[in-house]
XYZ file of C-alpha atoms in Angstrom:
627
model
C -0.311 -0.179 -0.211
C 0.931 3.427 -0.631
C 1.064 5.409 2.608
C -0.776 8.191 0.353
C -3.418 5.699 -0.370
C -6.337 4.327 1.565
C -6.644 2.414 4.118
C -8.635 -1.296 3.781
C -10.500 -3.114 6.485
C -12.448 -6.529 6.019
C -15.265 -6.651 7.568
C -16.750 -10.793 7.640
C -19.787 -11.590 9.749
C -22.942 -12.415 9.193
C -26.066 -9.835 8.581
C -28.101 -11.200 11.652
C -26.274 -9.834 13.493
C -26.412 -6.415 15.007
C -22.930 -6.331 16.227
C -22.288 -6.827 12.486
C -24.316 -4.215 11.702
C -23.661 -1.679 13.546
C -19.552 -2.233 12.467
C -20.429 -1.737 9.036
C -22.403 0.993 8.719
C -20.144 2.962 11.302
C -17.020 2.079 9.024
C -18.880 2.640 6.081
C -19.897 6.771 7.251
C -16.306 7.193 8.204
C -15.537 5.759 4.075
C -17.454 8.114 3.057
C -16.520 11.081 5.326
C -12.472 10.640 4.227
C -12.606 7.783 0.803
C -9.117 9.279 0.480
C -8.247 7.609 4.019
C -10.567 4.265 4.544
C -12.194 1.811 1.657
C -14.555 -0.249 3.189
C -14.712 -4.152 1.994
C -17.920 -6.241 3.544
C -17.759 -9.988 3.382
C -21.971 -11.258 4.613
C -22.047 -15.235 5.525
C -26.021 -14.346 5.587
C -25.825 -16.443 9.170
C -24.052 -17.196 11.846
C -23.723 -20.897 10.796
C -21.877 -20.279 7.582
C -19.450 -17.725 8.954
C -18.400 -19.940 11.330
C -17.958 -22.513 8.734
C -15.439 -20.440 7.016
C -13.942 -18.801 9.893
C -13.339 -22.082 12.766
C -14.093 -24.861 10.355
C -12.588 -24.105 7.033
C -9.467 -22.231 8.964
C -9.168 -18.962 7.876
C -8.214 -17.722 10.952
C -5.323 -19.629 10.816
C -4.143 -17.451 7.950
C -3.725 -14.736 10.659
C -0.443 -14.097 12.297
C -1.844 -12.958 15.724
C -2.102 -15.079 17.914
C -5.698 -13.492 18.813
C -6.702 -13.542 15.132
C -5.789 -17.153 15.443
C -8.521 -18.038 18.320
C -10.910 -15.331 16.888
C -14.817 -16.948 17.311
C -17.168 -13.990 17.091
C -19.073 -12.099 14.693
C -17.791 -9.658 13.011
C -13.720 -9.673 12.472
C -12.284 -7.237 10.935
C -8.564 -6.714 9.254
C -6.628 -4.671 7.596
C -5.255 -5.491 3.785
C -2.135 -4.881 1.611
C -4.652 -4.276 -1.278
C -7.534 -2.264 -2.821
C -8.403 -5.765 -4.423
C -12.493 -6.294 -3.404
C -14.061 -9.954 -3.694
C -13.601 -12.986 -1.452
C -11.503 -13.016 1.506
C -7.901 -13.411 0.220
C -5.242 -14.705 2.727
C -2.846 -14.125 0.884
C -3.342 -9.581 0.933
C -3.964 -9.938 4.782
C -1.442 -7.224 6.402
C -3.317 -6.532 9.888
C -5.607 -8.713 11.987
C -7.401 -5.624 13.743
C -9.710 -7.347 15.676
C -13.977 -7.918 16.539
C -16.670 -5.098 17.386
C -14.523 -3.598 20.242
C -11.126 -3.245 19.114
C -12.753 -1.416 15.731
C -14.474 0.545 17.921
C -11.372 1.644 19.480
C -9.185 1.979 15.994
C -12.064 4.060 14.797
C -11.492 6.708 17.611
C -7.736 6.576 16.678
C -8.557 7.435 13.180
C -10.445 10.062 13.637
C -8.303 12.196 16.340
C -6.902 15.202 14.720
C -3.345 14.795 12.620
C -0.833 16.896 12.922
C 0.403 19.010 9.590
C -2.040 21.313 6.919
C -1.713 17.851 5.030
C -4.071 15.813 7.580
C -7.409 17.651 5.739
C -9.672 15.034 4.121
C -10.147 15.696 0.308
C -13.326 14.719 -1.838
C -12.254 11.940 -4.279
C -14.291 12.691 -7.241
C -15.068 10.088 -10.247
C -14.533 11.781 -13.462
C -17.441 12.869 -15.214
C -15.528 13.920 -18.701
C -16.472 17.900 -18.040
C -13.508 19.956 -20.391
C -13.371 23.430 -21.106
C -14.458 23.139 -24.768
C -17.143 20.621 -24.089
C -19.591 22.250 -27.037
C -22.483 22.366 -24.590
C -24.703 25.350 -23.980
C -23.896 25.783 -20.630
C -21.353 24.478 -17.948
C -24.091 23.530 -15.824
C -27.496 23.701 -15.480
C -28.893 23.931 -12.024
C -32.586 22.181 -11.193
C -34.372 23.776 -8.335
C -34.097 26.836 -7.031
C -33.962 26.600 -3.739
C -31.363 27.744 -0.513
C -28.860 25.079 -2.053
C -29.363 24.873 -5.389
C -29.126 29.067 -5.962
C -25.924 28.753 -3.650
C -24.293 26.177 -5.796
C -25.878 28.367 -9.344
C -24.156 31.617 -8.162
C -20.738 30.061 -6.484
C -20.526 28.280 -9.767
C -21.211 31.307 -11.940
C -18.662 33.780 -9.986
C -15.841 30.873 -10.376
C -16.534 31.425 -14.269
C -18.766 28.899 -15.202
C -21.929 29.312 -17.376
C -24.720 28.803 -15.260
C -28.628 28.009 -15.618
C -31.089 27.593 -13.040
C -34.155 25.542 -13.925
C -36.936 25.981 -11.082
C -40.719 25.422 -11.635
C -43.036 25.299 -8.494
C -45.438 21.364 -8.915
C -48.495 22.861 -6.976
C -49.553 20.564 -3.477
C -52.530 18.458 -4.272
C -54.296 20.908 -3.105
C -53.188 23.568 -5.645
C -51.418 25.564 -3.569
C -48.042 27.179 -5.149
C -45.210 29.705 -5.039
C -41.910 31.605 -6.284
C -38.603 31.178 -6.192
C -36.833 30.049 -3.222
C -37.814 26.309 -2.951
C -39.230 25.025 0.483
C -37.136 27.409 3.347
C -38.458 30.210 2.018
C -41.542 29.564 1.276
C -43.118 26.588 3.293
C -40.491 25.946 5.690
C -38.021 27.338 7.789
C -39.183 31.258 7.432
C -43.191 31.373 7.531
C -43.123 28.381 10.415
C -40.665 30.703 12.294
C -42.647 34.132 11.862
C -45.525 32.039 13.168
C -43.968 30.639 15.782
C -42.267 34.162 17.191
C -46.183 35.144 17.089
C -47.155 32.476 18.872
C -44.453 33.168 21.804
C -45.561 37.130 22.025
C -48.813 36.393 22.219
C -47.834 33.748 24.655
C -45.624 36.571 26.252
C -48.909 38.921 26.363
C -50.724 36.659 28.550
C -48.124 35.017 31.105
C -45.554 37.596 31.609
C -46.409 41.551 30.328
C -48.668 42.291 34.068
C -45.871 40.900 36.432
C -43.031 43.576 34.481
C -45.679 45.950 34.756
C -46.869 46.604 31.501
C -50.561 47.123 31.111
C -51.298 48.483 28.372
C -54.367 46.107 27.617
C -55.560 47.473 31.118
C -55.176 44.535 33.087
C -54.170 44.661 36.962
C -53.703 42.319 39.462
C -56.838 42.544 41.305
C -57.768 42.673 45.603
C -56.587 39.032 45.600
C -53.899 39.280 43.772
C -54.764 37.500 41.014
C -54.152 38.545 37.196
C -57.421 38.659 34.649
C -57.385 36.757 31.761
C -55.831 39.155 29.096
C -58.286 39.140 26.166
C -56.267 38.753 22.983
C -57.510 37.862 18.950
C -55.175 36.106 16.446
C -56.592 37.249 13.127
C -55.253 34.712 10.347
C -55.288 36.101 7.570
C -53.463 39.317 9.287
C -50.608 37.426 9.806
C -50.812 35.237 6.919
C -50.979 38.419 4.818
C -47.739 39.864 6.294
C -46.093 37.157 6.076
C -46.756 36.063 2.842
C -45.788 39.653 1.366
C -42.448 39.497 2.980
C -41.986 35.816 1.330
C -42.803 37.302 -1.991
C -40.062 40.469 -1.494
C -37.200 37.796 -1.098
C -38.782 35.534 -3.746
C -38.016 39.237 -5.802
C -34.512 39.871 -4.625
C -33.398 36.047 -5.170
C -34.353 36.427 -9.130
C -32.512 39.872 -8.650
C -29.581 38.370 -7.200
C -29.360 35.230 -9.766
C -29.012 37.936 -12.836
C -26.288 39.948 -10.735
C -24.519 36.619 -10.403
C -25.104 35.773 -14.315
C -26.994 33.046 -14.058
C -29.863 32.450 -16.266
C -32.914 31.895 -14.682
C -35.261 29.690 -15.969
C -39.133 28.952 -14.715
C -39.873 26.059 -16.571
C -40.020 22.244 -15.729
C -36.963 20.039 -16.448
C -36.519 16.624 -17.138
C -33.419 14.373 -18.121
C -33.345 12.947 -21.722
C -29.812 11.942 -21.752
C -27.224 12.425 -19.388
C -26.537 16.419 -20.951
C -29.859 17.184 -22.058
C -32.615 17.902 -20.108
C -36.338 18.501 -21.759
C -38.218 21.657 -20.472
C -42.080 22.921 -20.163
C -43.159 25.733 -19.260
C -46.449 26.832 -17.277
C -48.355 26.776 -20.926
C -47.181 23.330 -21.709
C -44.427 24.852 -24.547
C -41.798 22.425 -24.797
C -37.903 23.213 -25.594
C -33.957 21.302 -24.771
C -31.026 23.161 -23.097
C -27.897 20.757 -22.671
C -24.672 21.363 -19.933
C -21.605 19.615 -19.355
C -22.951 19.122 -15.478
C -25.883 19.162 -13.909
C -27.033 19.762 -10.126
C -30.318 18.354 -8.901
C -31.561 20.164 -5.713
C -35.710 19.558 -6.115
C -35.241 19.127 -2.949
C -38.781 17.323 -1.237
C -42.285 17.221 -0.678
C -44.973 16.239 1.968
C -45.543 12.786 1.851
C -49.367 12.200 1.733
C -51.275 10.592 4.400
C -52.197 6.418 3.990
C -55.850 6.561 4.582
C -59.095 6.284 3.201
C -59.845 9.695 2.504
C -56.441 11.027 3.068
C -57.085 13.646 -0.120
C -58.795 15.388 2.342
C -56.517 16.466 4.625
C -53.464 20.004 3.838
C -50.356 19.425 4.116
C -47.062 21.744 5.537
C -47.066 23.243 1.525
C -50.993 24.243 2.035
C -51.186 25.755 6.123
C -49.138 28.969 5.292
C -51.794 29.684 2.534
C -55.083 29.069 4.398
C -57.866 31.485 3.367
C -59.496 30.977 6.126
C -59.016 30.844 9.984
C -57.920 26.710 10.241
C -60.361 25.960 13.387
C -59.747 23.283 15.127
C -56.732 21.196 13.572
C -55.891 17.762 13.979
C -51.913 17.474 12.607
C -50.896 13.959 11.786
C -47.637 13.018 12.781
C -45.012 13.890 15.460
C -41.975 14.701 13.539
C -40.178 18.373 14.057
C -43.051 19.731 11.591
C -45.982 18.459 13.027
C -45.318 19.851 16.670
C -43.957 23.059 14.580
C -46.875 23.409 13.474
C -49.380 22.069 16.233
C -47.046 24.316 18.623
C -47.851 27.640 16.661
C -51.432 27.040 15.453
C -52.029 26.509 19.270
C -49.705 29.383 20.744
C -52.764 31.351 18.218
C -55.679 29.979 20.442
C -56.765 26.978 18.202
C -57.821 24.060 19.370
C -55.050 21.649 18.415
C -54.244 17.900 19.004
C -51.136 16.255 17.809
C -51.815 11.752 16.516
C -48.719 10.001 17.307
C -48.353 6.986 15.798
C -45.488 5.836 18.249
C -43.074 8.694 19.418
C -41.898 12.352 19.133
C -39.047 13.681 17.492
C -37.662 10.200 16.733
C -34.416 10.276 15.879
C -33.752 13.390 18.675
C -32.909 12.938 21.652
C -35.612 11.037 24.199
C -35.409 13.033 27.044
C -35.398 16.191 25.716
C -37.919 15.622 23.210
C -40.270 14.170 26.210
C -40.037 17.270 27.598
C -41.104 18.973 24.899
C -44.493 16.715 24.650
C -44.744 17.519 28.378
C -44.607 21.343 27.673
C -46.985 21.298 24.930
C -49.493 19.248 26.722
C -49.253 21.674 29.756
C -49.905 24.549 27.401
C -53.601 23.556 25.413
C -52.384 20.907 23.195
C -54.085 17.627 22.940
C -52.030 14.182 22.086
C -53.629 11.221 21.075
C -50.852 8.664 21.229
C -50.656 4.816 19.470
C -53.264 6.186 17.295
C -53.086 7.119 13.282
C -55.906 7.781 11.014
C -58.018 5.060 9.404
C -60.614 7.316 7.759
C -61.514 10.459 6.657
C -65.080 11.915 5.889
C -65.975 15.210 4.689
C -69.209 16.258 6.283
C -72.096 18.485 5.085
C -70.425 21.550 7.094
C -67.291 20.467 5.316
C -65.543 20.043 8.715
C -63.687 16.402 8.791
C -64.782 13.547 10.790
C -61.262 11.317 11.416
C -61.620 7.510 12.768
C -58.134 6.355 14.079
C -57.001 2.963 14.462
C -58.008 2.717 18.023
C -61.657 2.402 16.474
C -61.964 6.089 18.535
C -63.726 8.949 16.109
C -63.666 13.182 15.972
C -64.405 16.063 14.145
C -61.707 18.977 13.037
C -62.131 22.066 10.468
C -58.457 21.012 9.376
C -56.253 17.975 8.868
C -52.640 19.075 8.689
C -50.508 15.545 7.477
C -46.342 15.825 8.322
C -45.789 12.004 8.879
C -42.485 12.647 6.246
C -41.489 13.999 3.555
C -40.382 11.886 0.450
C -37.778 13.406 -2.818
C -39.448 15.394 -5.513
C -37.463 13.298 -7.958
C -40.428 10.716 -9.151
C -40.816 12.513 -12.799
C -37.333 13.978 -13.173
C -36.476 11.669 -15.891
C -33.280 9.697 -13.382
C -34.220 6.355 -15.060
C -32.789 7.206 -18.386
C -29.272 8.562 -17.027
C -28.645 5.436 -14.849
C -28.674 7.638 -11.676
C -29.764 5.752 -8.566
C -32.363 6.646 -5.980
C -33.580 5.097 -2.640
C -36.567 3.636 -3.397
C -38.225 4.252 -0.297
C -37.763 7.956 -0.155
C -36.851 8.606 -3.731
C -33.864 10.241 -2.810
C -30.346 10.196 -4.664
C -27.367 7.987 -3.840
C -23.988 9.946 -3.844
C -20.877 10.143 -3.320
C -19.003 13.880 -2.747
C -22.557 14.836 -4.030
C -21.703 13.146 -7.336
C -24.614 10.196 -8.360
C -24.006 6.976 -10.188
C -23.711 9.219 -13.203
C -20.809 11.434 -12.884
C -21.711 14.346 -14.513
C -25.480 14.608 -12.350
C -24.935 15.852 -9.004
C -27.193 16.468 -5.846
C -27.358 18.110 -3.082
C -29.896 18.996 0.476
C -32.329 17.218 0.737
C -33.097 15.627 -1.792
C -29.825 13.548 -1.725
C -29.560 10.477 0.505
C -27.440 11.037 3.588
C -28.040 14.251 3.762
C -29.185 16.236 6.741
C -32.634 18.285 5.760
C -31.340 21.491 6.299
C -30.817 24.851 4.802
C -27.730 25.736 5.728
C -26.317 22.141 5.457
C -27.857 22.332 1.561
C -26.001 26.279 1.048
C -22.682 24.585 2.498
C -22.768 21.551 0.583
C -24.026 23.785 -2.784
C -20.651 26.069 -2.376
C -18.148 23.467 -1.636
C -19.094 21.032 -4.831
C -19.147 24.253 -7.019
C -15.855 25.377 -5.483
C -14.828 21.514 -6.473
C -15.998 21.883 -9.717
C -14.945 25.240 -11.077
C -12.233 26.280 -8.696
C -9.326 23.391 -8.290
C -10.940 22.746 -4.372
C -10.888 19.449 -3.185
C -12.820 20.593 0.237
C -16.025 17.917 0.606
C -18.442 18.639 2.877
C -18.548 17.389 6.081
C -21.788 16.598 7.621
C -20.960 15.492 10.909
C -21.564 18.182 14.190
C -24.530 20.407 12.584
C -26.196 21.959 14.883
C -30.077 21.973 14.617
C -33.181 23.513 16.723
C -36.494 22.285 16.671
C -39.101 25.499 17.082
C -41.739 23.933 19.497
C -43.296 26.745 21.844
C -40.508 25.748 24.361
C -36.913 25.334 21.557
C -35.131 22.601 21.355
C -31.532 22.926 20.117
C -28.695 20.616 19.542
C -25.328 19.374 18.091
C -23.868 15.939 18.339
C -24.681 12.916 19.034
C -28.068 12.341 21.354
C -27.469 10.406 24.709
C -28.957 7.211 23.562
C -26.879 7.589 20.442
C -23.739 8.231 22.589
C -24.656 4.738 24.621
C -25.377 2.206 21.471
C -21.897 3.975 20.149
C -19.688 3.691 23.781
C -22.268 1.799 25.455
C -23.475 2.987 29.317
C -19.874 3.094 31.173
C -17.985 4.877 28.397
C -20.287 8.141 28.650
C -21.006 10.701 31.430
C -23.671 12.818 31.122
C -24.030 16.827 32.895
C -27.520 17.952 33.454
C -29.130 20.629 35.453
C -33.340 21.777 35.619
C -33.150 25.537 35.831
C -35.771 28.714 35.444
C -34.525 31.056 32.975
C -34.465 34.422 34.061
C -36.956 35.686 31.597
C -39.525 33.261 33.062
C -38.674 34.454 36.976
C -41.052 37.117 37.646
C -43.975 35.081 35.778
C -45.839 32.397 38.395
C -47.512 31.523 35.242
C -44.116 29.792 33.922
C -42.816 28.377 37.206
C -43.578 24.839 35.945
C -42.096 25.534 32.798
C -38.012 24.864 33.548
C -35.834 24.884 30.867
C -33.207 21.817 30.793
C -29.779 21.345 29.676
C -27.320 18.617 29.048
C -24.015 17.604 26.969
C -23.096 14.008 26.406
C -19.093 13.384 27.429
C -16.854 10.659 26.431
C -15.530 9.025 29.487
C -11.717 8.787 28.463
C -8.886 10.709 29.648
C -10.178 13.376 26.736
C -13.754 13.338 28.157
C -14.599 14.840 24.678
C -18.325 16.330 24.214
C -19.660 14.150 22.053
C -23.392 16.064 21.924
C -24.932 18.712 23.242
C -28.521 19.859 23.949
C -30.664 22.820 25.151
C -34.062 22.718 26.013
C -35.305 26.487 26.748
C -36.226 30.068 24.822
C -33.983 31.207 21.918
C -32.535 27.416 21.566
C -31.234 28.284 18.012
C -28.954 31.638 19.075
C -27.465 29.638 21.685
C -26.518 26.383 20.539
C -24.894 28.237 17.364
C -21.797 28.826 18.639
C -21.096 25.592 20.559
C -21.530 24.308 17.357
C -18.124 26.008 16.147
C -16.552 24.433 19.609
C -17.779 20.593 18.617
C -16.379 20.927 15.152
C -13.045 21.728 16.660
C -13.127 18.944 19.260
C -14.599 20.896 22.336
C -13.674 18.743 25.558
C -15.240 19.040 28.949
C -12.350 20.883 30.377
C -12.377 23.777 27.715
C -16.337 24.154 27.824
C -16.264 24.438 32.151
C -13.175 26.919 31.780
C -15.199 29.107 29.816
C -16.472 32.112 31.065
C -20.084 32.058 31.234
C -22.129 35.544 29.844
C -24.209 36.402 33.264
C -27.114 36.194 33.415
C -28.199 33.734 30.226
C -29.327 30.482 29.442
C -26.319 29.798 28.019
C -24.151 30.370 30.555
C -25.828 27.259 32.300
C -24.106 25.013 29.872
C -20.679 26.255 30.101
C -21.711 25.155 34.503
C -23.165 21.974 34.175
C -21.046 19.512 36.616
C -24.225 17.811 38.095
C -23.910 14.104 36.391
C -26.474 11.374 36.080
C -24.298 9.195 37.821
C -24.045 10.926 40.907
C -27.838 10.518 41.427
C -27.876 14.308 42.844
C -30.878 16.716 42.219
C -30.341 18.143 38.772
C -32.565 21.159 39.581
C -30.459 24.450 39.924
C -30.451 27.360 42.299
C -30.045 30.680 42.153
C -26.331 32.075 40.546
């Protein structure tokens, strides 16, 4: 092996073994992040009997020089080879016996330790896509999709001298809802959702806090018994809807101007592939044309997955909720995703009667303890939860309301049913099968390595790419870095590890790194320590209405001598603002000592994170006292 080539790890075992599946997943992630440094070759023998037959009875383990290798009997077994050969295990190619699951995890930790010197930075290894300066096509790059990732890549490529066009055509939702340039985030995602969330929290602050700060412009004061009368505020749906939509339309216009300023050709037409260098374009009147390019970038994002029940067409989705012409009234939100809970939260905050139907657990993929705190907070603040149910039938009544029958046999009537059970990549009608671009059959996302698909000159960024966190800043960063690799000579890959995210539920939740549950699965219960604290944010301290609404912070730490921080979690006000700086620290290998050596800003909620000292293992009360 050349010193500059990748290490080749062979993993042998059987897919019925959880340890084999976990270590192949771990190594596969590392090889995806560091393709120039690591290659994985899997050998799945199907079941335990065949694996033991090969390893023990047929004597493959006897080929290892290491005595421990010669005694190895368990699944999996991992070794390093001398060459890049695939195929059946070759005894002559063995370089070093590595061990089983635990030993390989230790090797992975050493592999991930920062190396000294500038040459230690990973490089993105790309397949030659055939692009040349004199390729003869109309464009160097055509971007399909006008969301954040696609626009960022288009503008960056154009600034590097490429001739770029961007095709964007918003297909209306099943309810007929459509919008302008900017993709999901700007039109039906982050921006309107956060603005509705701000409005809902503002209304809650007026109700819960205003009088305790001496703000009595609404004419309410404590009565003779010291009680606070109910403050009456009216949420006017059309006022907030129209104001938010006007703001978004101003963004749509600015995006078109910025594309023009960057010399990106904007094409408001629906694109589908004819071949690897040609797309057919259809405008809103059905007229067709074609455009050619040396390279294509697919950045079409995703759309809400429809409900799977009788009468599902009666439900709206998150694509529709921000455009409703009339007050949504009594609402059922189906699903426990962050989209469902965020919508339920701001609707309840606007005084709507809201119920959430939960099939299994809240916020799958997030920290369980934090997720349960969010659910408890929402329930205490007026959101109803129907647990362990799904809708089995939706029926329209004479008064246009919707009768919902649930899987447990119960029934209820709602003005609006909002489905938020997941999202599916918007690739079904792109013609990807004509250009041999592989997709995941479950979610239709494009399978890619370093954003490059199985058709080398076709790339993908953002929610449409398999394995990419569905976050706007991730798509933007990936698009910019890809453009620099394609047209600027860069080799810097996108780093998808330790990305901050925030859930804008009524009590916000932000995190970076591993959840406690994932850390236990990866390092074992005895391999981690959790520092945690429950506290009342200062901004809530005067209001008697808030004293059952504590915030919460915890950090998950590797128990080794280095005490690396594996994850940071915060549930409380202004969560996104609190977490951003910690994301930078996590990218740079933050340790518990570095965190607690940091002098906090007093008095803030973020300060609580740098003063965490109570461990879960101690059994001490995590409730905080005063400063």
